[in-house]
mmCIF file of C-alpha atoms and ligand atoms in Angstrom:
data_model
loop_
_atom_site.group_PDB
_atom_site.id
_atom_site.type_symbol
_atom_site.label_atom_id
_atom_site.label_comp_id
_atom_site.label_asym_id
_atom_site.label_seq_id
_atom_site.Cartn_x
_atom_site.Cartn_y
_atom_site.Cartn_z
ATOM 1 C CA MET A 40 -19.545 -7.396 0.299
ATOM 2 C CA GLN A 41 -16.495 -9.956 -0.013
ATOM 3 C CA ARG A 42 -14.178 -8.253 1.201
ATOM 4 C CA VAL A 43 -10.787 -8.248 -1.283
ATOM 5 C CA VAL A 44 -7.459 -7.159 -0.221
ATOM 6 C CA LEU A 45 -4.024 -7.372 -2.828
ATOM 7 C CA HIS A 46 -0.909 -6.978 -1.320
ATOM 8 C CA VAL A 47 2.276 -5.826 -4.212
ATOM 9 C CA ASP A 48 5.524 -6.383 -3.577
ATOM 10 C CA MET A 49 8.359 -5.573 -5.844
ATOM 11 C CA ASP A 50 10.973 -7.730 -7.192
ATOM 12 C CA TYR A 51 14.159 -7.563 -5.534
ATOM 13 C CA PHE A 52 13.627 -4.528 -5.403
ATOM 14 C CA PHE A 53 16.958 -2.438 -4.608
ATOM 15 C CA ALA A 54 19.135 -4.736 -6.948
ATOM 16 C CA ALA A 55 15.865 -4.249 -9.988
ATOM 17 C CA ILE A 56 16.543 -0.778 -9.819
ATOM 18 C CA GLU A 57 20.330 -0.937 -9.913
ATOM 19 C CA GLU A 58 19.478 -3.029 -13.064
ATOM 20 C CA ARG A 59 17.301 -1.037 -14.273
ATOM 21 C CA GLU A 60 19.704 1.960 -14.108
ATOM 22 C CA ASN A 61 22.532 0.206 -15.638
ATOM 23 C CA PRO A 62 21.515 -1.870 -18.268
ATOM 24 C CA GLU A 63 24.903 -3.695 -18.470
ATOM 25 C CA LEU A 64 24.123 -5.487 -15.226
ATOM 26 C CA ARG A 65 21.476 -7.226 -17.263
ATOM 27 C CA GLY A 66 22.430 -11.196 -16.759
ATOM 28 C CA LYS A 67 24.547 -10.383 -14.042
ATOM 29 C CA ALA A 68 24.558 -11.193 -10.465
ATOM 30 C CA VAL A 69 23.659 -8.257 -8.636
ATOM 31 C CA VAL A 70 24.493 -7.899 -4.993
ATOM 32 C CA VAL A 71 23.490 -4.780 -3.339
ATOM 33 C CA CYS A 72 25.518 -4.262 0.094
ATOM 34 C CA MET A 73 25.332 -2.238 2.865
ATOM 35 C CA LEU A 74 28.995 -1.493 3.824
ATOM 36 C CA SER A 75 30.196 -0.980 7.239
ATOM 37 C CA GLY A 76 32.707 1.921 5.184
ATOM 38 C CA ARG A 77 35.418 -0.095 7.507
ATOM 39 C CA SER A 78 36.783 -2.121 4.874
ATOM 40 C CA GLU A 79 36.027 -3.346 1.633
ATOM 41 C CA LEU A 80 32.929 -5.680 1.363
ATOM 42 C CA SER A 81 32.783 -5.750 5.489
ATOM 43 C CA GLY A 82 28.858 -4.789 5.556
ATOM 44 C CA ALA A 83 25.725 -7.223 4.924
ATOM 45 C CA VAL A 84 24.275 -8.270 2.066
ATOM 46 C CA SER A 85 20.605 -5.334 1.438
ATOM 47 C CA THR A 86 19.239 -7.724 -1.509
ATOM 48 C CA CYS A 87 20.628 -9.313 -4.650
ATOM 49 C CA ASN A 88 19.047 -10.295 -8.244
ATOM 50 C CA TYR A 89 17.685 -13.612 -8.669
ATOM 51 C CA ILE A 90 20.522 -14.474 -10.386
ATOM 52 C CA ALA A 91 22.192 -14.365 -7.790
ATOM 53 C CA ARG A 92 20.207 -16.010 -5.407
ATOM 54 C CA GLY A 93 20.985 -19.001 -8.025
ATOM 55 C CA PHE A 94 24.387 -19.084 -6.335
ATOM 56 C CA GLY A 95 22.652 -19.418 -2.158
ATOM 57 C CA ILE A 96 23.216 -15.437 -1.831
ATOM 58 C CA ARG A 97 21.300 -13.731 0.550
ATOM 59 C CA SER A 98 19.730 -11.060 1.837
ATOM 60 C CA GLY A 99 21.228 -10.270 5.490
ATOM 61 C CA MET A 100 24.187 -12.103 4.579
ATOM 62 C CA PRO A 101 28.015 -11.171 4.816
ATOM 63 C CA CYS A 102 29.455 -9.502 1.528
ATOM 64 C CA SER A 103 32.481 -10.614 2.417
ATOM 65 C CA ARG A 104 30.492 -14.193 2.044
ATOM 66 C CA ALA A 105 28.671 -13.280 -0.803
ATOM 67 C CA LYS A 106 32.168 -12.232 -2.579
ATOM 68 C CA LYS A 107 33.004 -16.208 -1.659
ATOM 69 C CA LEU A 108 29.771 -17.400 -3.598
ATOM 70 C CA ASN A 109 29.890 -15.633 -6.461
ATOM 71 C CA PRO A 110 33.607 -13.877 -7.471
ATOM 72 C CA GLU A 111 31.553 -12.876 -10.597
ATOM 73 C CA ALA A 112 28.877 -10.853 -9.227
ATOM 74 C CA ALA A 113 28.787 -7.478 -9.107
ATOM 75 C CA PHE A 114 28.538 -5.527 -6.219
ATOM 76 C CA LEU A 115 27.164 -2.211 -5.247
ATOM 77 C CA PRO A 116 26.707 0.048 -2.381
ATOM 78 C CA VAL A 117 22.954 0.873 -0.891
ATOM 79 C CA ARG A 118 21.415 3.787 -2.777
ATOM 80 C CA LYS A 119 18.368 4.793 -0.198
ATOM 81 C CA GLU A 120 17.167 7.629 -1.119
ATOM 82 C CA PHE A 121 17.426 7.019 -4.534
ATOM 83 C CA TYR A 122 15.217 3.892 -4.086
ATOM 84 C CA THR A 123 12.777 5.921 -2.098
ATOM 85 C CA LEU A 124 12.308 8.351 -5.339
ATOM 86 C CA VAL A 125 11.569 5.407 -7.247
ATOM 87 C CA SER A 126 9.682 3.703 -4.250
ATOM 88 C CA ASP A 127 7.155 6.910 -4.175
ATOM 89 C CA ARG A 128 6.004 6.387 -7.480
ATOM 90 C CA VAL A 129 5.471 3.174 -7.371
ATOM 91 C CA MET A 130 3.447 3.663 -4.243
ATOM 92 C CA GLU A 131 1.355 6.603 -6.001
ATOM 93 C CA ILE A 132 0.058 4.183 -9.147
ATOM 94 C CA LEU A 133 -1.131 1.787 -6.619
ATOM 95 C CA ARG A 134 -2.949 3.771 -4.361
ATOM 96 C CA SER A 135 -4.602 4.871 -7.624
ATOM 97 C CA TYR A 136 -5.998 1.713 -7.516
ATOM 98 C CA ALA A 137 -7.377 1.581 -4.200
ATOM 99 C CA ASP A 138 -10.968 2.036 -2.697
ATOM 100 C CA VAL A 139 -11.834 5.648 -2.386
ATOM 101 C CA ARG A 140 -12.982 6.553 1.275
ATOM 102 C CA GLU A 141 -14.020 9.875 2.414
ATOM 103 C CA ASN A 142 -11.305 10.538 4.139
ATOM 104 C CA GLY A 143 -8.416 9.566 1.443
ATOM 105 C CA GLU A 144 -7.808 6.012 -0.062
ATOM 106 C CA ALA A 145 -7.993 1.899 1.426
ATOM 107 C CA PHE A 146 -3.924 2.050 1.325
ATOM 108 C CA GLU A 147 -1.326 0.984 3.586
ATOM 109 C CA GLN A 148 2.368 0.873 2.829
ATOM 110 C CA ILE A 149 4.112 -1.945 5.084
ATOM 111 C CA SER A 150 7.589 -1.545 3.710
ATOM 112 C CA ILE A 151 9.698 1.055 0.987
ATOM 113 C CA ASP A 152 8.236 -2.190 -1.400
ATOM 114 C CA GLU A 153 5.376 -3.263 -0.309
ATOM 115 C CA ALA A 154 1.637 -1.927 -0.040
ATOM 116 C CA PHE A 155 -1.862 -3.374 0.728
ATOM 117 C CA LEU A 156 -4.955 -2.238 -1.384
ATOM 118 C CA GLU A 157 -8.252 -2.663 -0.477
ATOM 119 C CA ILE A 158 -10.325 -3.311 -3.634
ATOM 120 C CA THR A 159 -13.385 -4.901 -2.597
ATOM 121 C CA GLU A 160 -16.049 -2.144 -4.081
ATOM 122 C CA LYS A 161 -13.364 -1.811 -6.828
ATOM 123 C CA THR A 162 -14.403 -5.455 -7.488
ATOM 124 C CA GLY A 163 -17.814 -5.552 -5.993
ATOM 125 C CA GLY A 164 -15.703 -8.910 -4.242
ATOM 126 C CA ASP A 165 -15.391 -10.834 -7.806
ATOM 127 C CA PHE A 166 -11.887 -12.474 -7.306
ATOM 128 C CA SER A 167 -11.870 -12.445 -11.054
ATOM 129 C CA LEU A 168 -11.921 -8.796 -11.487
ATOM 130 C CA ALA A 169 -9.352 -8.897 -8.660
ATOM 131 C CA PHE A 170 -7.416 -10.617 -11.067
ATOM 132 C CA GLU A 171 -7.322 -8.536 -13.847
ATOM 133 C CA LEU A 172 -7.084 -5.424 -11.569
ATOM 134 C CA GLY A 173 -3.903 -7.084 -10.076
ATOM 135 C CA MET A 174 -2.648 -7.442 -13.898
ATOM 136 C CA GLN A 175 -3.336 -3.797 -14.708
ATOM 137 C CA ILE A 176 -1.202 -2.835 -11.460
ATOM 138 C CA LYS A 177 1.568 -5.295 -12.967
ATOM 139 C CA ASN A 178 1.731 -3.852 -16.441
ATOM 140 C CA GLU A 179 1.404 -0.365 -15.552
ATOM 141 C CA ILE A 180 4.460 -0.651 -13.000
ATOM 142 C CA LYS A 181 6.354 -2.039 -15.839
ATOM 143 C CA GLU A 182 5.630 0.209 -18.477
ATOM 144 C CA LYS A 183 6.063 3.760 -16.345
ATOM 145 C CA GLU A 184 8.729 2.616 -13.898
ATOM 146 C CA ASN A 185 10.851 -0.911 -15.937
ATOM 147 C CA LEU A 186 10.156 -2.728 -12.723
ATOM 148 C CA THR A 187 8.516 -5.656 -11.814
ATOM 149 C CA CYS A 188 6.376 -6.921 -8.498
ATOM 150 C CA SER A 189 4.511 -9.793 -7.251
ATOM 151 C CA VAL A 190 0.717 -9.858 -6.389
ATOM 152 C CA GLY A 191 -1.261 -11.746 -3.801
ATOM 153 C CA ILE A 192 -5.337 -11.248 -3.721
ATOM 154 C CA GLY A 193 -7.313 -12.840 -1.010
ATOM 155 C CA PRO A 194 -10.060 -12.008 1.651
ATOM 156 C CA ASN A 195 -7.670 -9.881 3.872
ATOM 157 C CA LYS A 196 -4.718 -8.652 4.525
ATOM 158 C CA LEU A 197 -3.192 -12.156 5.829
ATOM 159 C CA ILE A 198 -3.555 -14.083 3.351
ATOM 160 C CA SER A 199 -2.992 -11.404 0.160
ATOM 161 C CA LYS A 200 0.338 -11.036 1.735
ATOM 162 C CA MET A 201 1.219 -15.203 2.049
ATOM 163 C CA ALA A 202 -0.235 -14.835 -1.478
ATOM 164 C CA SER A 203 2.781 -12.570 -3.250
ATOM 165 C CA SER A 204 4.876 -14.396 -1.772
ATOM 166 C CA VAL A 205 3.999 -17.793 -3.543
ATOM 167 C CA LYS A 206 5.157 -16.904 -7.202
ATOM 168 C CA LYS A 207 8.143 -14.719 -7.430
ATOM 169 C CA PRO A 208 9.502 -12.793 -9.049
ATOM 170 C CA ASP A 209 6.706 -11.637 -11.237
ATOM 171 C CA GLY A 210 3.841 -13.680 -10.362
ATOM 172 C CA ILE A 211 0.471 -12.991 -9.273
ATOM 173 C CA THR A 212 -1.297 -14.980 -7.144
ATOM 174 C CA ALA A 213 -5.307 -15.130 -5.727
ATOM 175 C CA VAL A 214 -6.421 -17.237 -3.216
ATOM 176 C CA SER A 215 -10.518 -17.076 -2.932
ATOM 177 C CA PRO A 216 -12.485 -17.439 -0.173
ATOM 178 C CA ASP A 217 -13.680 -21.081 -0.862
ATOM 179 C CA LYS A 218 -9.167 -22.264 -1.200
ATOM 180 C CA LEU A 219 -8.263 -21.151 2.316
ATOM 181 C CA GLU A 220 -7.615 -24.386 3.113
ATOM 182 C CA SER A 221 -6.168 -26.057 0.922
ATOM 183 C CA PHE A 222 -4.300 -23.037 0.523
ATOM 184 C CA LEU A 223 -3.185 -22.624 4.358
ATOM 185 C CA TRP A 224 -2.712 -25.977 5.627
ATOM 186 C CA PRO A 225 -0.519 -27.827 3.303
ATOM 187 C CA LEU A 226 1.628 -25.069 4.994
ATOM 188 C CA LYS A 227 4.162 -25.189 8.173
ATOM 189 C CA VAL A 228 3.037 -23.137 10.982
ATOM 190 C CA SER A 229 6.116 -20.868 10.416
ATOM 191 C CA LYS A 230 4.601 -19.702 7.379
ATOM 192 C CA LEU A 231 2.006 -18.085 8.500
ATOM 193 C CA TRP A 232 2.347 -14.451 8.576
ATOM 194 C CA GLY A 233 3.274 -12.968 12.067
ATOM 195 C CA ILE A 234 4.530 -16.572 13.242
ATOM 196 C CA GLY A 235 8.476 -16.002 14.296
ATOM 197 C CA ASP A 236 10.684 -17.830 15.030
ATOM 198 C CA VAL A 237 9.786 -18.673 18.588
ATOM 199 C CA THR A 238 6.371 -18.882 18.275
ATOM 200 C CA ALA A 239 6.674 -21.729 15.628
ATOM 201 C CA GLY A 240 9.531 -23.548 18.068
ATOM 202 C CA LYS A 241 6.951 -23.351 20.883
ATOM 203 C CA LEU A 242 4.144 -24.507 18.500
ATOM 204 C CA GLN A 243 5.862 -27.799 17.106
ATOM 205 C CA GLU A 244 6.895 -28.919 21.071
ATOM 206 C CA MET A 245 2.977 -28.837 21.465
ATOM 207 C CA GLY A 246 3.330 -31.270 18.306
ATOM 208 C CA ILE A 247 1.632 -28.500 15.812
ATOM 209 C CA VAL A 248 3.818 -28.588 12.577
ATOM 210 C CA LYS A 249 1.454 -27.457 9.787
ATOM 211 C CA ILE A 250 -0.968 -24.632 9.766
ATOM 212 C CA LYS A 251 -3.731 -27.122 9.820
ATOM 213 C CA ASP A 252 -2.651 -28.911 13.397
ATOM 214 C CA LEU A 253 -2.711 -24.923 14.584
ATOM 215 C CA ALA A 254 -6.304 -25.307 13.091
ATOM 216 C CA GLU A 255 -7.978 -28.576 14.822
ATOM 217 C CA HIS A 256 -5.967 -27.789 17.933
ATOM 218 C CA ASP A 257 -8.226 -26.795 21.102
ATOM 219 C CA VAL A 258 -8.164 -23.184 21.151
ATOM 220 C CA ILE A 259 -8.276 -23.240 24.887
ATOM 221 C CA ASP A 260 -4.442 -25.325 24.876
ATOM 222 C CA LEU A 261 -3.539 -22.315 22.695
ATOM 223 C CA VAL A 262 -5.070 -19.730 24.857
ATOM 224 C CA SER A 263 -2.924 -21.158 27.934
ATOM 225 C CA ALA A 264 0.304 -21.552 26.334
ATOM 226 C CA PHE A 265 0.356 -18.065 24.470
ATOM 227 C CA GLY A 266 -2.922 -15.981 26.014
ATOM 228 C CA LYS A 267 -5.894 -14.692 25.275
ATOM 229 C CA PRO A 268 -5.670 -12.796 22.320
ATOM 230 C CA ARG A 269 -2.921 -14.643 20.746
ATOM 231 C CA GLY A 270 -3.844 -17.555 21.381
ATOM 232 C CA ILE A 271 -7.310 -16.549 19.805
ATOM 233 C CA TRP A 272 -5.612 -14.862 16.754
ATOM 234 C CA LEU A 273 -3.503 -18.218 16.233
ATOM 235 C CA LYS A 274 -6.359 -20.246 15.777
ATOM 236 C CA GLN A 275 -8.441 -17.973 13.455
ATOM 237 C CA ALA A 276 -5.516 -17.448 10.996
ATOM 238 C CA ALA A 277 -5.038 -20.530 10.190
ATOM 239 C CA VAL A 278 -7.952 -21.043 9.100
ATOM 240 C CA GLY A 279 -7.803 -17.807 7.223
ATOM 241 C CA VAL A 280 -9.594 -15.128 9.355
ATOM 242 C CA ASP A 281 -8.267 -11.803 9.616
ATOM 243 C CA GLU A 282 -10.350 -8.790 10.404
ATOM 244 C CA SER A 283 -7.275 -6.280 10.723
ATOM 245 C CA PRO A 284 -8.478 -3.406 8.714
ATOM 246 C CA LEU A 285 -5.702 -1.039 6.729
ATOM 247 C CA LYS A 286 -4.148 1.442 8.349
ATOM 248 C CA GLU A 287 -4.073 4.936 7.085
ATOM 249 C CA ARG A 288 -0.656 7.060 6.710
ATOM 250 C CA GLU A 289 0.407 7.945 10.247
ATOM 251 C CA GLY A 290 0.049 11.366 11.213
ATOM 252 C CA SER A 291 -2.890 12.337 8.091
ATOM 253 C CA GLU A 292 -5.868 12.223 9.729
ATOM 254 C CA GLN A 293 -7.691 14.352 7.000
ATOM 255 C CA ILE A 294 -11.466 15.281 6.630
ATOM 256 C CA GLY A 295 -13.372 14.575 3.172
ATOM 257 C CA ARG A 296 -16.514 13.747 0.598
ATOM 258 C CA ILE A 297 -17.098 12.433 -2.126
ATOM 259 C CA ALA A 298 -19.826 11.687 -4.418
ATOM 260 C CA THR A 299 -21.055 9.831 -7.867
ATOM 261 C CA LEU A 300 -22.389 13.371 -10.404
ATOM 262 C CA PRO A 301 -25.825 13.278 -11.888
ATOM 263 C CA GLU A 302 -24.130 11.512 -14.913
ATOM 264 C CA ASP A 303 -20.736 11.162 -16.470
ATOM 265 C CA THR A 304 -19.146 14.985 -17.262
ATOM 266 C CA LEU A 305 -16.514 17.196 -18.446
ATOM 267 C CA ASP A 306 -19.068 20.232 -17.844
ATOM 268 C CA VAL A 307 -18.247 22.782 -15.443
ATOM 269 C CA GLN A 308 -21.717 24.061 -15.119
ATOM 270 C CA LEU A 309 -22.084 20.393 -13.636
ATOM 271 C CA ILE A 310 -19.615 19.605 -11.318
ATOM 272 C CA SER A 311 -19.511 23.029 -9.763
ATOM 273 C CA PRO A 312 -22.085 22.708 -7.656
ATOM 274 C CA LEU A 313 -20.975 19.470 -6.225
ATOM 275 C CA LEU A 314 -17.903 20.328 -5.777
ATOM 276 C CA ASP A 315 -19.465 23.434 -3.376
ATOM 277 C CA ARG A 316 -21.888 20.912 -1.623
ATOM 278 C CA LEU A 317 -18.507 18.283 -1.075
ATOM 279 C CA ALA A 318 -16.650 21.860 0.267
ATOM 280 C CA GLY A 319 -19.268 22.593 2.355
ATOM 281 C CA ASP A 320 -20.008 19.386 4.285
ATOM 282 C CA VAL A 321 -16.333 19.473 4.532
ATOM 283 C CA ILE A 322 -16.235 23.159 6.431
ATOM 284 C CA SER A 323 -18.957 21.980 8.255
ATOM 285 C CA LYS A 324 -17.382 18.644 10.027
ATOM 286 C CA LEU A 325 -14.083 21.083 10.330
ATOM 287 C CA ASN A 326 -15.731 23.643 12.565
ATOM 288 C CA SER A 327 -17.902 21.406 14.581
ATOM 289 C CA ARG A 328 -14.636 19.831 15.634
ATOM 290 C CA GLU A 329 -12.756 23.366 15.779
ATOM 291 C CA LEU A 330 -10.351 22.417 13.269
ATOM 292 C CA SER A 331 -8.626 24.289 10.601
ATOM 293 C CA PHE A 332 -6.685 22.780 7.625
ATOM 294 C CA ARG A 333 -2.906 23.458 5.193
ATOM 295 C CA THR A 334 -3.756 21.626 2.401
ATOM 296 C CA VAL A 335 -6.769 20.655 -0.097
ATOM 297 C CA THR A 336 -7.089 17.766 -2.420
ATOM 298 C CA VAL A 337 -9.125 17.509 -5.213
ATOM 299 C CA THR A 338 -10.147 13.657 -6.516
ATOM 300 C CA VAL A 339 -12.003 12.286 -9.670
ATOM 301 C CA ILE A 340 -12.347 9.153 -10.813
ATOM 302 C CA ASN A 341 -13.425 9.009 -14.034
ATOM 303 C CA SER A 342 -16.033 6.996 -16.504
ATOM 304 C CA ASN A 343 -13.030 4.425 -16.822
ATOM 305 C CA PHE A 344 -13.366 4.348 -13.415
ATOM 306 C CA ARG A 345 -9.368 5.453 -12.975
ATOM 307 C CA MET A 346 -8.775 7.879 -10.376
ATOM 308 C CA TYR A 347 -6.772 10.928 -10.295
ATOM 309 C CA THR A 348 -5.518 13.542 -7.088
ATOM 310 C CA LYS A 349 -4.225 16.767 -7.437
ATOM 311 C CA SER A 350 -3.560 18.887 -4.143
ATOM 312 C CA ARG A 351 -2.300 22.130 -2.664
ATOM 313 C CA THR A 352 -0.790 23.634 0.552
ATOM 314 C CA LEU A 353 -1.221 26.877 1.751
ATOM 315 C CA ASN A 354 1.124 28.892 3.393
ATOM 316 C CA HIS A 355 -0.477 29.003 6.781
ATOM 317 C CA PRO A 356 -3.446 26.381 8.639
ATOM 318 C CA ILE A 357 -6.755 28.197 7.554
ATOM 319 C CA SER A 358 -10.655 27.261 8.282
ATOM 320 C CA SER A 359 -12.107 29.449 5.538
ATOM 321 C CA LYS A 360 -15.076 28.476 3.334
ATOM 322 C CA GLU A 361 -13.876 30.330 0.961
ATOM 323 C CA VAL A 362 -10.153 29.796 0.886
ATOM 324 C CA LEU A 363 -11.414 25.692 0.524
ATOM 325 C CA LEU A 364 -13.575 26.953 -2.712
ATOM 326 C CA GLU A 365 -11.270 28.475 -4.179
ATOM 327 C CA ALA A 366 -8.692 26.160 -4.089
ATOM 328 C CA ALA A 367 -10.825 23.123 -5.096
ATOM 329 C CA HIS A 368 -11.977 25.021 -7.958
ATOM 330 C CA GLU A 369 -8.399 26.033 -9.100
ATOM 331 C CA ILE A 370 -7.935 22.192 -9.132
ATOM 332 C CA MET A 371 -10.971 21.091 -10.908
ATOM 333 C CA SER A 372 -10.588 23.603 -13.632
ATOM 334 C CA GLU A 373 -6.585 22.231 -13.739
ATOM 335 C CA PHE A 374 -8.378 18.577 -14.061
ATOM 336 C CA LEU A 375 -10.892 19.809 -16.402
ATOM 337 C CA SER A 376 -8.173 21.172 -18.780
ATOM 338 C CA GLU A 377 -6.166 18.490 -19.053
ATOM 339 C CA SER A 378 -8.856 14.860 -19.176
ATOM 340 C CA HIS A 379 -11.024 14.013 -22.127
ATOM 341 C CA VAL A 380 -12.037 11.301 -19.953
ATOM 342 C CA GLU A 381 -15.530 12.061 -18.279
ATOM 343 C CA PHE A 382 -15.859 12.356 -15.074
ATOM 344 C CA ARG A 383 -17.910 10.225 -12.744
ATOM 345 C CA ARG A 384 -17.217 11.229 -9.474
ATOM 346 C CA VAL A 385 -15.973 14.126 -7.508
ATOM 347 C CA GLY A 386 -14.186 14.141 -3.727
ATOM 348 C CA VAL A 387 -12.970 17.050 -1.961
ATOM 349 C CA ARG A 388 -10.834 16.506 1.233
ATOM 350 C CA VAL A 389 -8.798 18.189 3.195
ATOM 351 C CA GLY A 390 -5.259 17.897 5.431
ATOM 352 C CA ASP A 391 -2.668 19.366 8.045
ATOM 353 C CA LEU A 392 -5.494 19.386 10.458
ATOM 354 C CA GLN A 393 -4.894 21.382 13.187
ATOM 355 C CA LYS A 394 -7.161 22.327 16.433
ATOM 356 C CA ILE A 395 -7.647 26.208 16.144
ATOM 357 C CA LYS A 396 -6.993 27.668 19.148
ATOM 358 C CA GLY A 397 -9.490 28.834 21.784
ATOM 359 C CA GLN A 398 -10.120 32.698 21.043
ATOM 360 C CA LYS A 399 -11.351 33.745 24.406
ATOM 361 C CA SER A 400 -14.149 36.856 24.132
ATOM 362 C CA LEU A 401 -14.166 39.831 26.209
ATOM 363 C CA PHE A 402 -16.432 38.260 28.467
ATOM 364 C CA ASP A 403 -13.819 35.706 30.007
ATOM 365 C CA TYR A 404 -11.741 38.084 30.906
HETATM 366 P P1 LIG B 786 12.525 -7.711 0.373
HETATM 367 O O1 LIG B 786 10.511 -7.511 -0.582
HETATM 368 O O2 LIG B 786 12.294 -8.406 1.236
HETATM 369 O O3 LIG B 786 13.053 -8.186 -0.496
HETATM 370 P P2 LIG B 786 13.508 -8.203 -2.008
HETATM 371 O O4 LIG B 786 12.220 -6.804 -2.634
HETATM 372 O O5 LIG B 786 14.436 -7.090 -2.519
HETATM 373 O O6 LIG B 786 13.105 -9.003 -2.566
HETATM 374 P P3 LIG B 786 11.531 -10.050 -3.159
HETATM 375 O O7 LIG B 786 11.908 -10.058 -4.433
HETATM 376 O O8 LIG B 786 11.990 -11.061 -2.469
HETATM 377 O O9 LIG B 786 10.964 -8.977 -2.633
HETATM 378 O O10 LIG B 786 12.906 -6.200 0.465
HETATM 379 C C1 LIG B 786 12.787 -5.145 0.032
HETATM 380 C C2 LIG B 786 13.801 -3.892 -0.148
HETATM 381 O O11 LIG B 786 14.763 -3.982 1.220
HETATM 382 C C3 LIG B 786 15.320 -4.890 -0.870
HETATM 383 O O12 LIG B 786 14.913 -4.509 -2.244
HETATM 384 C C4 LIG B 786 15.972 -4.289 -0.322
HETATM 385 C C5 LIG B 786 15.937 -3.736 1.315
HETATM 386 N N1 LIG B 786 16.285 -5.237 2.488
HETATM 387 C C6 LIG B 786 17.192 -4.973 3.439
HETATM 388 O O13 LIG B 786 18.124 -3.734 3.154
HETATM 389 N N2 LIG B 786 17.763 -5.814 4.128
HETATM 390 C C7 LIG B 786 16.886 -6.744 4.138
HETATM 391 O O14 LIG B 786 17.321 -7.774 5.167
HETATM 392 C C8 LIG B 786 15.989 -7.087 3.759
HETATM 393 C C9 LIG B 786 14.448 -8.570 3.710
HETATM 394 C C10 LIG B 786 15.140 -6.317 2.844
HETATM 395 MG MG1 LIG B 787 10.207 -7.397 -2.358
HETATM 396 MG MG1 LIG B 788 8.799 -6.423 0.728
#
């Protein structure tokens, strides 16, 4: 199946949150500053809204310079903890749109305001469905958080990441596999995600300016200039090839099983046997690897293909099937009491895994 990856980047994130919290800022240039505290405006610009960008203000610039560019702008100190709370809520919305795998969602957050979602299964490889899903995501973030974002869709991470910056703010851009060359080739090599100033400079010395030049360049020459892995990567990236998978959240290996119900239903009698079977499979996998768990997560996907998850954290690590079943059934009954839309798929997974300490038998002594 054709792979589809979606990338989301929030628009002028820190400044947009400040604007939302303080409607008087609307229509004004807003600059969020990392103040060093030494003297007034002695830090660097963290970010600014698009009105401020119109005055030439940019991330990383000294705040004093920004002040010269637009003395009327509102200068606000960063409130990182607050932005992180907003980011966490946005990420949970995004996560709910990603394909569901046995060990969790195919989702990778890469910064406070950016994430990749694998949506290959969700869309069946169809780029127009992917575009609709992108619009749904934008609407939900606007509705729930009153913030805008820009979305890129492509056959891999590289292309989706580059596509999301094409139309900003509040844009959406899909680059289907047949459009790779027309999308990439007119761009300068420095626009290729993963190429920094040093590589771009070196390429320029070799006469490679546009991505098209890179695509047409002899790979052996690239390998001798940049080494084998990098040389091959450059050649492939120039034609839009990138096979890198989404990386899971670090340190959060999970073991899980997910399955489709015989029919869409809200009947506990039909759901329970499947839940038992999934929990049994999870326990066997845990036992074979001698692992205990501390968190239990139940996932349901309803007949509208929306996904919901709920988790429980136990107060100590355990490997008991009874405990897993009890937690899973409790969570499921919460879901059932809240939901009006029938369930289509259900999943059980455990996390916070730990190796069970080897219990020696008497014979070992
Ligand atoms: P970005 O996504 O790079 O920028 P942005 O969201 O402000 O604007 P855009 O609409 O172009 O996406 O970064 C996300 C946040 O990270 C940004 O709001 C503030 C912070 N940040 C810094 O603190 N310093 C920096 O140099 C950059 C680039 C970002
Ligand atoms: Mg952003
Ligand atoms: Mg970003």
